[in-house]
Amino acid sequence: MVTTPTTNTMKVDELRTELSKRGLSTTGIKPTLVKRLDSALRKEAKQSAALADDTATAADTAVVGEKRERESEECDGGIEEREKYQKMSVIQLRKEASNRGVSTSGTKKEIVERLCSAVDVDVVD
């Protein structure tokens, strides 16, 4: 983006230089050149913002993927055990938790965590 004064205060030669840097037409009167350069600058700003958003989204996705990977590794009963619990309904999970003597309250995720912890204790025993 141009760090010089706004496009309205630029001289025609400066406008043409900036337009030629961008591969745009340099013909026309000053108001036409200003309009063309403003349009190009807005387009560049949108592309920069989109690139920044894509980069942030990719980073967020990587963090979520790492978190899910850590969560699946936490269950010493094995990944299969955690996946088995995650496929179960909340009602089924509560029955399983009750059978193992684990608290049946909370969200599905919390119950799965408790069951995995219960599996960890069973494996140690």
Short mmCIF file of C-alpha atoms in Angstrom, two decimals:
data_model
loop_
_atom_site.label_atom_id
_atom_site.label_comp_id
_atom_site.label_asym_id
_atom_site.label_seq_id
_atom_site.Cartn_x
_atom_site.Cartn_y
_atom_site.Cartn_z
CA MET A 1 0.00 0.00 0.00
CA VAL A 2 1.19 3.53 -0.72
CA THR A 3 2.69 5.31 2.27
CA THR A 4 2.62 8.69 0.49
CA PRO A 5 -0.20 11.20 1.04
CA THR A 6 -3.74 10.29 0.03
CA THR A 7 -4.40 9.77 -3.63
CA ASN A 8 -6.33 13.05 -3.96
CA THR A 9 -3.26 15.07 -2.96
CA MET A 10 -0.84 13.16 -5.18
CA LYS A 11 0.46 14.72 -8.37
CA VAL A 12 -0.48 13.18 -11.72
CA ASP A 13 3.07 11.89 -12.23
CA GLU A 14 2.96 10.16 -8.82
CA LEU A 15 -0.43 8.64 -9.62
CA ARG A 16 0.84 7.31 -12.94
CA THR A 17 3.94 5.86 -11.26
CA GLU A 18 1.84 4.01 -8.68
CA LEU A 19 -0.57 2.78 -11.36
CA SER A 20 2.27 1.52 -13.56
CA LYS A 21 3.77 -0.36 -10.56
CA ARG A 22 0.49 -2.24 -10.39
CA GLY A 23 0.30 -2.85 -14.12
CA LEU A 24 -2.74 -0.61 -14.53
CA SER A 25 -3.55 1.89 -17.25
CA THR A 26 -1.88 5.27 -16.76
CA THR A 27 -4.01 7.22 -19.25
CA GLY A 28 -6.70 9.73 -18.37
CA ILE A 29 -7.22 12.85 -16.36
CA LYS A 30 -6.38 13.17 -12.65
CA PRO A 31 -9.85 12.25 -11.29
CA THR A 32 -9.79 9.07 -13.40
CA LEU A 33 -6.30 8.17 -12.20
CA VAL A 34 -7.26 8.82 -8.56
CA LYS A 35 -10.34 6.62 -8.89
CA ARG A 36 -8.31 3.83 -10.54
CA LEU A 37 -5.59 3.92 -7.87
CA ASP A 38 -8.11 4.06 -5.01
CA SER A 39 -9.82 1.00 -6.45
CA ALA A 40 -6.51 -0.84 -6.71
CA LEU A 41 -5.56 0.09 -3.13
CA ARG A 42 -8.92 -1.14 -1.79
CA LYS A 43 -8.50 -4.41 -3.69
CA GLU A 44 -4.99 -4.87 -2.24
CA ALA A 45 -6.29 -4.16 1.27
CA LYS A 46 -9.04 -6.79 0.86
CA GLN A 47 -6.53 -9.35 -0.40
CA SER A 48 -4.21 -8.65 2.53
CA ALA A 49 -7.09 -8.99 4.98
CA ALA A 50 -8.23 -12.24 3.34
CA LEU A 51 -4.69 -13.62 3.50
CA ALA A 52 -4.42 -12.69 7.18
CA ASP A 53 -7.79 -14.35 7.88
CA ASP A 54 -6.72 -17.51 6.03
CA THR A 55 -3.50 -17.63 8.01
CA ALA A 56 -5.35 -17.16 11.30
CA THR A 57 -7.92 -19.80 10.36
CA ALA A 58 -5.18 -22.29 9.46
CA ALA A 59 -3.46 -21.64 12.79
CA ASP A 60 -6.74 -22.05 14.69
CA THR A 61 -7.45 -25.30 12.87
CA ALA A 62 -4.00 -26.62 13.74
CA VAL A 63 -4.53 -25.77 17.42
CA VAL A 64 -7.92 -27.53 17.45
CA GLY A 65 -6.37 -30.56 15.74
CA GLU A 66 -3.58 -30.69 18.30
CA LYS A 67 -6.09 -30.39 21.15
CA ARG A 68 -8.19 -33.23 19.77
CA GLU A 69 -5.07 -35.32 19.34
CA ARG A 70 -4.04 -34.67 22.95
CA GLU A 71 -7.54 -35.47 24.18
CA SER A 72 -7.54 -38.76 22.34
CA GLU A 73 -4.12 -39.66 23.71
CA GLU A 74 -5.11 -38.90 27.33
CA CYS A 75 -7.22 -42.04 27.65
CA ASP A 76 -4.78 -44.80 28.62
CA GLY A 77 -7.47 -47.36 27.88
CA GLY A 78 -6.58 -46.64 24.29
CA ILE A 79 -7.84 -44.45 21.55
CA GLU A 80 -10.34 -47.14 20.70
CA GLU A 81 -11.80 -46.86 24.19
CA ARG A 82 -12.23 -43.08 23.90
CA GLU A 83 -13.75 -43.42 20.43
CA LYS A 84 -16.14 -46.06 21.76
CA TYR A 85 -17.29 -43.63 24.47
CA GLN A 86 -17.61 -40.73 22.03
CA LYS A 87 -19.90 -42.78 19.78
CA MET A 88 -22.20 -43.59 22.71
CA SER A 89 -25.23 -41.45 23.57
CA VAL A 90 -25.30 -39.49 26.82
CA ILE A 91 -27.81 -41.96 28.26
CA GLN A 92 -25.52 -44.89 27.42
CA LEU A 93 -22.54 -43.03 28.88
CA ARG A 94 -24.43 -42.37 32.11
CA LYS A 95 -25.31 -46.06 32.41
CA GLU A 96 -21.67 -47.00 31.85
CA ALA A 97 -20.52 -44.40 34.38
CA SER A 98 -23.03 -45.67 36.91
CA ASN A 99 -21.81 -49.26 36.40
CA ARG A 100 -18.22 -48.13 37.01
CA GLY A 101 -19.12 -46.03 40.05
CA VAL A 102 -18.26 -42.77 38.34
CA SER A 103 -20.32 -39.56 38.59
CA THR A 104 -23.04 -39.47 35.93
CA SER A 105 -23.59 -35.70 35.93
CA GLY A 106 -22.21 -33.21 33.45
CA THR A 107 -21.80 -32.92 29.71
CA LYS A 108 -20.99 -35.76 27.36
CA LYS A 109 -17.36 -34.61 27.21
CA GLU A 110 -17.07 -34.58 30.99
CA ILE A 111 -18.55 -38.06 31.30
CA VAL A 112 -16.18 -39.38 28.62
CA GLU A 113 -13.26 -37.85 30.54
CA ARG A 114 -14.39 -39.52 33.77
CA LEU A 115 -14.81 -42.87 32.05
CA CYS A 116 -11.34 -42.58 30.54
CA SER A 117 -9.97 -41.79 33.97
CA ALA A 118 -11.83 -44.80 35.35
CA VAL A 119 -10.24 -46.94 32.63
CA ASP A 120 -6.85 -45.54 33.66
CA VAL A 121 -7.50 -46.65 37.26
CA ASP A 122 -8.67 -50.10 36.10
CA VAL A 123 -5.54 -50.51 33.99
CA VAL A 124 -3.29 -49.64 36.97
CA ASP A 125 -5.09 -52.11 39.29
#
